[in-house]
Coordinates of C-alpha atoms and ligand atoms in Angstrom, one line a residue:
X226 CA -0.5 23.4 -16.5
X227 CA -0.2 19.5 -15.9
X228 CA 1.8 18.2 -13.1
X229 CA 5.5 17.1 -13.2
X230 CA 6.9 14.2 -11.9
X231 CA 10.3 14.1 -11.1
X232 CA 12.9 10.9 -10.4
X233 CA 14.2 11.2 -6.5
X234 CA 17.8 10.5 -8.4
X235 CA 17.3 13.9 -10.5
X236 CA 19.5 11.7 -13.3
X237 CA 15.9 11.5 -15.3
X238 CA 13.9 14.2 -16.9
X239 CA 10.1 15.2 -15.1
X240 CA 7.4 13.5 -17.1
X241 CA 3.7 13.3 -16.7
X242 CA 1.4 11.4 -14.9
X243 CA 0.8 9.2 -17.7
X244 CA 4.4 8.4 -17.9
X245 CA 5.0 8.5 -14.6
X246 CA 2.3 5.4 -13.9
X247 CA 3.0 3.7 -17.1
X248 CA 7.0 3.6 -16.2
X249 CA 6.5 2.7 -12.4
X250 CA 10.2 3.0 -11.6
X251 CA 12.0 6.2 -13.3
X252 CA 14.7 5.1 -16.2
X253 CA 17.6 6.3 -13.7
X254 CA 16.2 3.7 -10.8
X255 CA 14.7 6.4 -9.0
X256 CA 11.3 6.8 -7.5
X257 CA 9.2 9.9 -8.9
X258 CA 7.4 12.4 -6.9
X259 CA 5.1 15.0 -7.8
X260 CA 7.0 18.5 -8.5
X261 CA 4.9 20.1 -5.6
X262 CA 2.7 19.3 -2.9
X263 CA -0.6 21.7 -2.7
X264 CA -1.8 22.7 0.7
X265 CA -5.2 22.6 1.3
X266 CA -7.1 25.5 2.7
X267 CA -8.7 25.8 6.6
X268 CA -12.2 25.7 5.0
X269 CA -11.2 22.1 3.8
X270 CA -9.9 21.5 7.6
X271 CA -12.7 23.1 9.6
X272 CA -15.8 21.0 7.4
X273 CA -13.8 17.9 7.1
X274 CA -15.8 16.2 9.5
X275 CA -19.5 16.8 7.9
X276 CA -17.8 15.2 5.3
X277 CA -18.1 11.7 3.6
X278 CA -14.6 9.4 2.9
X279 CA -15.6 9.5 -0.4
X280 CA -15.8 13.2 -0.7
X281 CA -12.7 14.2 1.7
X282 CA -10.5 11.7 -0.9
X283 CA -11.5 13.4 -3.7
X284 CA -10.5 16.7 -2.6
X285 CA -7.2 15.5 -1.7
X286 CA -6.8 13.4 -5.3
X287 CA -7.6 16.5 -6.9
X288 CA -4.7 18.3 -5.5
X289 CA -2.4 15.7 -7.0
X290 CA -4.4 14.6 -10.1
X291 CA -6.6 17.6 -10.9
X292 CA -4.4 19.2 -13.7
X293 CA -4.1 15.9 -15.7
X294 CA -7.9 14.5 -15.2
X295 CA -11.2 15.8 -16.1
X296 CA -13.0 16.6 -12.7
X297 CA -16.0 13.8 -13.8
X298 CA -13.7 10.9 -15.0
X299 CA -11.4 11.9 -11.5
X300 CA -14.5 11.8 -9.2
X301 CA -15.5 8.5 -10.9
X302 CA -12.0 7.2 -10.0
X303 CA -12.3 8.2 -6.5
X304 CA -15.9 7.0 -5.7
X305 CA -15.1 3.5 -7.4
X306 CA -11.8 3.1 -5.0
X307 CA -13.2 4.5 -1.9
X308 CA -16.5 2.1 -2.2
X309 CA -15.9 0.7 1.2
X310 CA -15.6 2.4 5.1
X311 CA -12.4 2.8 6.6
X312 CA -13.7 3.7 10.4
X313 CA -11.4 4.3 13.6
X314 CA -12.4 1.9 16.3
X315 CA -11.4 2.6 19.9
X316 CA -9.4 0.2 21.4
X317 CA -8.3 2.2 24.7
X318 CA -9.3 5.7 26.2
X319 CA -6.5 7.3 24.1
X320 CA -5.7 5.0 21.1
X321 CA -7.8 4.1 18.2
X322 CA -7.8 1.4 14.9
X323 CA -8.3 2.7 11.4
X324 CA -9.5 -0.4 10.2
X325 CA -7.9 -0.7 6.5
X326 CA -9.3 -3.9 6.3
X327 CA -12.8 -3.6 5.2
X328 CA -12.1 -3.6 1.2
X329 CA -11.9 -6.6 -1.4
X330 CA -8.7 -8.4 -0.1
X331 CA -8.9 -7.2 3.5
X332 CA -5.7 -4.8 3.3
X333 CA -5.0 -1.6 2.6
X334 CA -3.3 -2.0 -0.3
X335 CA -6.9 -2.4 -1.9
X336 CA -6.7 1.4 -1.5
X337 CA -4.2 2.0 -3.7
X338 CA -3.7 -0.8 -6.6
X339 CA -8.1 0.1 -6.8
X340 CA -7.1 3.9 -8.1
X341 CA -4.2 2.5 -10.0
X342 CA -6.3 0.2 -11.9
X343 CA -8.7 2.4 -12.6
X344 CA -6.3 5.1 -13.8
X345 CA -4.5 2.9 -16.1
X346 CA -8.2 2.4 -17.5
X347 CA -9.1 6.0 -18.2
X348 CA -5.3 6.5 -19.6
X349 CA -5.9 3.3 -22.2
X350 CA -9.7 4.5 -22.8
X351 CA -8.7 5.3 -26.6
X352 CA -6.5 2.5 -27.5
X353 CA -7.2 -0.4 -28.9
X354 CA -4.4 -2.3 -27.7
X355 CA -4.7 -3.9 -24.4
X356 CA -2.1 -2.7 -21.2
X357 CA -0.7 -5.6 -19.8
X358 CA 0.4 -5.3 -16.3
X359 CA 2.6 -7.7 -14.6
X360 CA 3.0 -8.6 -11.0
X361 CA 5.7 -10.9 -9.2
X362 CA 4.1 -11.9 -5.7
X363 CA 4.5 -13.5 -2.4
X364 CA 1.3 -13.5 -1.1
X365 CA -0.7 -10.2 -0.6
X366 CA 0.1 -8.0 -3.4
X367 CA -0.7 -10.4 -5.8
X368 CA -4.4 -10.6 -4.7
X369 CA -4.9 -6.6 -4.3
X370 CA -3.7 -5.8 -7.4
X371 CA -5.7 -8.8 -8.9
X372 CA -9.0 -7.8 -7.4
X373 CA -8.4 -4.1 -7.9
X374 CA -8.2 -4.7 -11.8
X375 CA -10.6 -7.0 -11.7
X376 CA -13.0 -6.2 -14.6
X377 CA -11.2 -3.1 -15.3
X378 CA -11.7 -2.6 -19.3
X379 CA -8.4 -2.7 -21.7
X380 CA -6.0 -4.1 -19.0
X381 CA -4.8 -7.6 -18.0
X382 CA -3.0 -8.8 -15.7
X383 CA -0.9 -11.7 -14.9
X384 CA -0.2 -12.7 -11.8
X385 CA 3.7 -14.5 -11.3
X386 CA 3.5 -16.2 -7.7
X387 CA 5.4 -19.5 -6.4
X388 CA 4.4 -22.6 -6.5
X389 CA 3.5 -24.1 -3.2
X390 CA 4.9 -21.0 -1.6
X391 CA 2.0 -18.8 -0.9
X392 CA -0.6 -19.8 2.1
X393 CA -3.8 -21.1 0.4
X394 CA -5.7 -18.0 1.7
X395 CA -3.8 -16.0 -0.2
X396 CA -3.6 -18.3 -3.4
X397 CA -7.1 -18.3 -3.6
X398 CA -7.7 -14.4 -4.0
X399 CA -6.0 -14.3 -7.3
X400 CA -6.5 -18.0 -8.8
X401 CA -10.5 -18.1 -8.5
X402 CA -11.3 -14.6 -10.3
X403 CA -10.9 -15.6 -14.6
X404 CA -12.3 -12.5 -16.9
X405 CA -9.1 -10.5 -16.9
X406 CA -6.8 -12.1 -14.7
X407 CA -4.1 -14.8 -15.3
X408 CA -2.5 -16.3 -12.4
X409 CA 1.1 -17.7 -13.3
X410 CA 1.7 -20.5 -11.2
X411 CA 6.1 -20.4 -11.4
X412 CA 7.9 -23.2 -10.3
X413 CA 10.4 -21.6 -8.3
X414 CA 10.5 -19.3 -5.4
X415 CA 9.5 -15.4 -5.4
X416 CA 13.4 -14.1 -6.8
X417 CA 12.2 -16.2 -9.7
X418 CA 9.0 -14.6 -10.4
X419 CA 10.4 -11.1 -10.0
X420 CA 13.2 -11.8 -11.9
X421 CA 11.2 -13.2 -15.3
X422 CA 8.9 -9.7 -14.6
X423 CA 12.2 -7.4 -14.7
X424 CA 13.6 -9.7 -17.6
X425 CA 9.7 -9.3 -19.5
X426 CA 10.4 -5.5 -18.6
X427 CA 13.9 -5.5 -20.7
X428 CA 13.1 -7.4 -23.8
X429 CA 12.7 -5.5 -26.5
X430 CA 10.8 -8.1 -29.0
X431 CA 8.2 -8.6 -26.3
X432 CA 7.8 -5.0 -25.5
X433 CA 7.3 -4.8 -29.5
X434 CA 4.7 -7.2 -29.7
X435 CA 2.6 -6.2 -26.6
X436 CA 1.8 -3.3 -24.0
X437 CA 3.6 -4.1 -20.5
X438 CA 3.6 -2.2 -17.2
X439 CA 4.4 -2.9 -13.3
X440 CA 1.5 -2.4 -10.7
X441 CA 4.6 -2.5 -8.4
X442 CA 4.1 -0.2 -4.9
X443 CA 5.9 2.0 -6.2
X444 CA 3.9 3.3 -8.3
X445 CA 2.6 6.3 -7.7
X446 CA -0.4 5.8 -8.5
X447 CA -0.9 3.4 -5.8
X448 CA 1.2 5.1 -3.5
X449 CA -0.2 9.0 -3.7
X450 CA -4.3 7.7 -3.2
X451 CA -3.0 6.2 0.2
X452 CA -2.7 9.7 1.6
X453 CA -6.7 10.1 1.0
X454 CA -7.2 7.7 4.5
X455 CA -4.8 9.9 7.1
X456 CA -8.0 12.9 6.2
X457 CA -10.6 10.1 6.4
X458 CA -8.7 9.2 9.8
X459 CA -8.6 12.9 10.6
X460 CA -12.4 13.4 10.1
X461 CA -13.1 10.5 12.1
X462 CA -11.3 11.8 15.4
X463 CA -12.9 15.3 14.9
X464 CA -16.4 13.9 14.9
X465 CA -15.1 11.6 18.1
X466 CA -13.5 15.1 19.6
X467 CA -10.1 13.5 19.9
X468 CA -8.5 15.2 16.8
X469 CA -5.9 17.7 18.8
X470 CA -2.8 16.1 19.7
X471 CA -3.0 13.6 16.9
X472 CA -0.3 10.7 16.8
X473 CA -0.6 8.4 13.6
X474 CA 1.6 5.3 13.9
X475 CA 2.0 3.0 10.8
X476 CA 3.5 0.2 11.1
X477 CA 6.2 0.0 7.9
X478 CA 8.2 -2.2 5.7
X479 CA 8.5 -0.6 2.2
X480 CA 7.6 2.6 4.1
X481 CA 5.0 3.5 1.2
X482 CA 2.0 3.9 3.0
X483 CA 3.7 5.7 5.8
X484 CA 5.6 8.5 3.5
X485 CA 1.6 9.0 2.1
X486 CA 0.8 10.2 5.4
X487 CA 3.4 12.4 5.3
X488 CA 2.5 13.7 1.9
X489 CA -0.9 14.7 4.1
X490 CA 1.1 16.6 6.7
X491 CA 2.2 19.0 3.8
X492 CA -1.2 19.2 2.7
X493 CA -1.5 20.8 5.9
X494 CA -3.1 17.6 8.2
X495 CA -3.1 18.8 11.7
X496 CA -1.5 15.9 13.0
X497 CA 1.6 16.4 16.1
X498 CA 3.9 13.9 15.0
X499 CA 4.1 10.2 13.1
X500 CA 5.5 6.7 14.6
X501 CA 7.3 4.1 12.1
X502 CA 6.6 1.2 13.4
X503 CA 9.0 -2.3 12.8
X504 CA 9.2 -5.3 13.3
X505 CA 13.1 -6.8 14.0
X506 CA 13.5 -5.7 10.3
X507 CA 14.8 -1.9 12.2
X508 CA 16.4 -0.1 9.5
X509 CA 14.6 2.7 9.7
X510 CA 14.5 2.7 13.5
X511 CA 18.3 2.2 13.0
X512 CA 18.8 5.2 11.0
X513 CA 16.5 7.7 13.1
X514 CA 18.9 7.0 16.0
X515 CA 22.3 7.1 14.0
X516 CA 21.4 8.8 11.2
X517 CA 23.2 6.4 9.4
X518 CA 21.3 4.7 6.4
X519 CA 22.5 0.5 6.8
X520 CA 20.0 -1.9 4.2
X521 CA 20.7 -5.0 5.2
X522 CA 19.0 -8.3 4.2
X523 CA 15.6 -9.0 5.7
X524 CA 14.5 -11.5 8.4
X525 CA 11.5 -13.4 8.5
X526 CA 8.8 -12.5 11.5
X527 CA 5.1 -12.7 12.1
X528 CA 4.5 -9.6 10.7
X529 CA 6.0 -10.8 7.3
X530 CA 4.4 -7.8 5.2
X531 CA 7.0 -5.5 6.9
X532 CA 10.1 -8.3 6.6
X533 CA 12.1 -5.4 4.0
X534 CA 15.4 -4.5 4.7
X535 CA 16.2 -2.2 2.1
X536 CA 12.7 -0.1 2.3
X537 CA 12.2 1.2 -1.6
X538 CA 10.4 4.1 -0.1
X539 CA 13.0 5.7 2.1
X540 CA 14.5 7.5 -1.2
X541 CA 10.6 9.6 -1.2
X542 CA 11.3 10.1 2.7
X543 CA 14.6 11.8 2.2
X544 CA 13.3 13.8 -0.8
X545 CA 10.3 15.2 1.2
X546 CA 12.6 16.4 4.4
X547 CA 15.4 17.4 1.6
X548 CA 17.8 14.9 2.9
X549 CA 18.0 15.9 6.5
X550 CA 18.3 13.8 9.5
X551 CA 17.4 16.5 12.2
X552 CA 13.9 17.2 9.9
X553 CA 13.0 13.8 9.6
X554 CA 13.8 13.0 13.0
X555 CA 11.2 15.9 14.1
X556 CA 8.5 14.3 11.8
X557 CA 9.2 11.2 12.9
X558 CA 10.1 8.5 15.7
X559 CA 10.5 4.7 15.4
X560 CA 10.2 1.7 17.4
X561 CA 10.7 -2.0 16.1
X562 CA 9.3 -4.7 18.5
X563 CA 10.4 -9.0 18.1
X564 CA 7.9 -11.5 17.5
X565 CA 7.9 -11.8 21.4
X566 CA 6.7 -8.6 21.7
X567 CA 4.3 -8.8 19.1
X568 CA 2.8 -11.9 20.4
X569 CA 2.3 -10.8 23.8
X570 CA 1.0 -7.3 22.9
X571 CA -1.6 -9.0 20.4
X572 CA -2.3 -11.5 23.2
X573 CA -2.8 -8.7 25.8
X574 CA -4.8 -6.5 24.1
X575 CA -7.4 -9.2 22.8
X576 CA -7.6 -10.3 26.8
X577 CA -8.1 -7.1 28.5
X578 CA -10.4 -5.8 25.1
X579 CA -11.6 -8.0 23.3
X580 CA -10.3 -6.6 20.3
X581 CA -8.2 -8.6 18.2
X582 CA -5.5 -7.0 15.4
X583 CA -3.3 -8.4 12.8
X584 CA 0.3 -9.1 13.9
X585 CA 1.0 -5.7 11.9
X586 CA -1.2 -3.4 13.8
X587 CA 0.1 -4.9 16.7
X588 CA 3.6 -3.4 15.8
X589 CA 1.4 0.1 15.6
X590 CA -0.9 0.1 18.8
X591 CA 2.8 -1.3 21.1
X592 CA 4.5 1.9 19.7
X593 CA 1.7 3.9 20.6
X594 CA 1.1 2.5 24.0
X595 CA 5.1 2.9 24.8
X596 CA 5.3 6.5 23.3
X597 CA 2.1 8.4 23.8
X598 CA 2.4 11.7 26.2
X599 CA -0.7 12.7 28.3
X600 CA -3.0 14.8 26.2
X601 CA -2.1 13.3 23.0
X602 CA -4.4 10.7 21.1
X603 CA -2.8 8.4 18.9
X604 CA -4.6 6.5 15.5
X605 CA -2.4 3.3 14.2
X606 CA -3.1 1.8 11.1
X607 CA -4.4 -1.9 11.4
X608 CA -3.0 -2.6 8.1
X609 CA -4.6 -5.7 7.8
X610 CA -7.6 -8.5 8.8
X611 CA -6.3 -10.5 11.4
X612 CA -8.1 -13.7 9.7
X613 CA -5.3 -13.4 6.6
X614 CA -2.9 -14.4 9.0
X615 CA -5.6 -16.9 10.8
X616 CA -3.5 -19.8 12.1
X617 CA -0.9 -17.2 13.2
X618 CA -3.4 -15.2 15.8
X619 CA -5.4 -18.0 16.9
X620 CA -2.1 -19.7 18.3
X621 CA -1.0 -16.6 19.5
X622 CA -4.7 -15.3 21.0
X623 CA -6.2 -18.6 21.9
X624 CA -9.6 -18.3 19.9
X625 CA -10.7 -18.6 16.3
X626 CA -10.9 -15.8 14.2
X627 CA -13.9 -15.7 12.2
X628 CA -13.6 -15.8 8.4
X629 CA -15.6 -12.7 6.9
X630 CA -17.9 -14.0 3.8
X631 CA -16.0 -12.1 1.7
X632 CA -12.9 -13.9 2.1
X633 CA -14.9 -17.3 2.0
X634 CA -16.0 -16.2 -1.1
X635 CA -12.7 -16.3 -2.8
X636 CA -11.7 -20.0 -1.0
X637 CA -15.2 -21.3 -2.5
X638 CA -13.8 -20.6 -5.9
X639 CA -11.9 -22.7 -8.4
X640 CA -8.5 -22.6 -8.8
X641 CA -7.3 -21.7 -12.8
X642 CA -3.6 -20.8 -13.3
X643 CA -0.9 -21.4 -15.8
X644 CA 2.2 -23.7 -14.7
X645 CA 5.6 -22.1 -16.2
X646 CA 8.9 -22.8 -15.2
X647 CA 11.3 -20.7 -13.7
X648 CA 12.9 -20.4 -17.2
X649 CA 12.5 -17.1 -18.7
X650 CA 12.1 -18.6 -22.7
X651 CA 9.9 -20.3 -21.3
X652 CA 7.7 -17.6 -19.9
X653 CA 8.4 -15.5 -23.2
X654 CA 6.4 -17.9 -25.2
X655 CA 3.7 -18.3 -22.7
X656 CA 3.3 -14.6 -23.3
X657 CA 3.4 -14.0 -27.0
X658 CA 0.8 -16.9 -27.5
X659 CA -1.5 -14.5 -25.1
X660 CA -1.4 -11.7 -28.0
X661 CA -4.5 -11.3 -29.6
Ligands
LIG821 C1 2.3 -4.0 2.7 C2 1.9 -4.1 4.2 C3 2.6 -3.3 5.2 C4 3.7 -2.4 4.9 O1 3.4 -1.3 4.2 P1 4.5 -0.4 3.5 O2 3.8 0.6 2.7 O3 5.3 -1.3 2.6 O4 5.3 0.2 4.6 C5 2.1 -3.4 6.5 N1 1.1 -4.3 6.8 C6 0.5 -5.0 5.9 C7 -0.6 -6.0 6.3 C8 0.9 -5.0 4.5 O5 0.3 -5.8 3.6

């Protein structure tokens, strides 16, 4: 018995996990999720916290991947992902940090495109032709998926980002790396990148002459291994004794990582209830109050990893709560906070602390401070570093946010990357003289 994987718009047949990561998006548009959800027993609950990160994510990955990989090769997977410590620090008496930020590119999204990589690997083992995966960009997901391939036999992957349009920070964590990764330097802006990977996607002759795939967020495979962190997170606040009355709060833009949590409370994670957080981009928050569903285009704000207005991931959180308002609202609760806010809760928090978050865990700790009830404890999600975002929060903080080596590493590096235009023939031909 393998696992199934079916499309959220029910207008595609199930398929396998294979297919399911190979295709990213299902052929009728919609997002696959696994045909059931196992819950985990007490035992799993009551030991969790004599347990490692390592070894709690490896229980919950074999609940989802068990059927479809060998229990050595699956353990292998997990170990190599969760190779760095995602701890909860305590920023006030009743609200703590799980710091995502402690892997390759200082995000948690290292989580996730570090499983997918290695998945893709142990799918391809046998083949002799290489997987191509391709990745449009605008800043951070270029340089996690890039550093989670990194290395990864039988795969390579180019990077599409825009030309003078990503900060140099950024640039640098997927231009400096060479062995199997080709940064695409487009000259255009982001729509143009993604639109020459969707076209690349579509054409038939290219698809003929090499192996393509999307490390998109979508993905499952980056999207399910986020759940493994809400147990770590759980394990953490058992060993502090803080783990009744749990609150987790994510702050959200494509609402991936958030519905992974969820995904955890129907594995049976004792939590009490979750917090979306926003920025002004409050389409979620929009629809828990009307329970009207309103995408509309996205604004730019500090917290510029949630600017989404038309979250790809909502179509999961309406197939998990089978499509109703009243469930969801239950699960659930919003907030969405301005840049003001943002900038005066980061600045606040740093003064009377000491502790300094990202603008995006700012959104997260705010909703928690605003919405907590006496008794509970609540856990956000700092998402990211604050240094990625360095001349942003020493403006808004007043200090200067050290650089940690390993991100000094990538910006002592030298830059290699390809120049195309934003021309698609162009791009084509760039590709098939990569075949070898
Ligand atoms: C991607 C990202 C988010 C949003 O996560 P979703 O899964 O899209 O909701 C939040 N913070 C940071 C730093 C990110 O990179």
């Amino acid at each position: 018995m393998t696992m199934r994987y079916y499309s959220t718009n029910h207008n595609s047949d199930s398929v396998t996990l294979r297919d399911a990561v190979v295709r990213g998006l299902a052929p009728d548009r919609g997002l696959y999720m696994p045909e059931h959800i196992r819950r985990l027993p007490d035992s799993f609950f009551s030991k969790i916290d004599g347990m490692s990160l390592q070894e709690i994510s490896y229980v919950v990955a074999d609940a989802f991947f068990g059927e479809d990989i060998p229990a050595d090769e699956l353990k292998r997977i997990v170990y190599e992902t969760m190779s760095f410590p995602i701890p909860a620090r305590k920023v006030d008496e009743d609200i703590y940090s799980l710091e995502l930020f402690h892997g390759p590119t200082l995000a948690f999204k290292d989580v996730g495109a570090r499983f997918m990589a290695r998945l893709l690997g142990y799918f391809n083992r046998n083949s002799k032709q290489l997987v191509n995966v391709l990745v449009a960009t605008s800043g951070d997901t270029g340089s996690a998926v890039a550093n989670g391939f990194l290395g990864v036999e039988g795969v390579h992957v180019y990077v599409l980002y825009p030309k003078g349009k990503v900060s140099p920070i950024q640039e640098c964590q997927f231009t400096t790396l060479g062995q199997n990764i080709t940064a695409v330097e487009v000259d255009g802006v982001f729509d143009d990148c993604q639109s020459l990977v969707k076209n690349a996607f579509m054409d038939a002759d290219l698809g003929a002459a090499m192996k393509l795939t999307s490390a998109n967020s979508i993905n499952v495979a980056r999207f399910l291994p986020q759940a493994f962190y809400y147990f770590g997170a759980y394990a953490e606040m058992k060993r502090a004794g803080k783990a009744d009355n749990l609150v987790v709060c994510v702050p959200s833009g494509n609402f991936g990582n958030i519905t992974a949590g969820l995904f955890g409370v129907r594995m049976g994670l004792p939590t009490k209830r979750f917090i979306a957080a926003n920025n002004a981009n409050d389409i979620f928050y929009n629809y828990l109050k009307t329970g009207k569903y309103s995408p509309k285009p996205s604004v730019q704000t500090l917290a510029n990893a949630m600017d989404v207005g038309d979250p790809s991931n909502f179509a999961r959180v309406l197939a998990l709560y089978e499509n109703s308002h009243e469930a969801i609202c239950a699960g659930i609760s919003g907030a969405a906070y301005t840049d003001e806010q943002i900038k005066e809760t980061l600045r606040e928090v740093y003064m009377r602390t000491g502790y300094l978050m990202d603008p995006h865990g700012t959104c997260g700790y705010r909703a928690l401070r605003e919405q907590l009830l006496p008794g509970e404890t609540g856990v956000f999600l700092e998402t990211a570093h604050p240094a990625k975002f360095k001349e942003k929060v020493d403006a808004i903080a007043g200090g200067d946010v050290e650089i940690p080596a390993r991100l000094q590493e990538f910006m002592k590096g030298t830059k290699q990357s390809v120049p195309v235009s934003r021309n698609y023939q162009d791009f084509k031909n760039f590709l098939l003289g990569e075949v070898r």
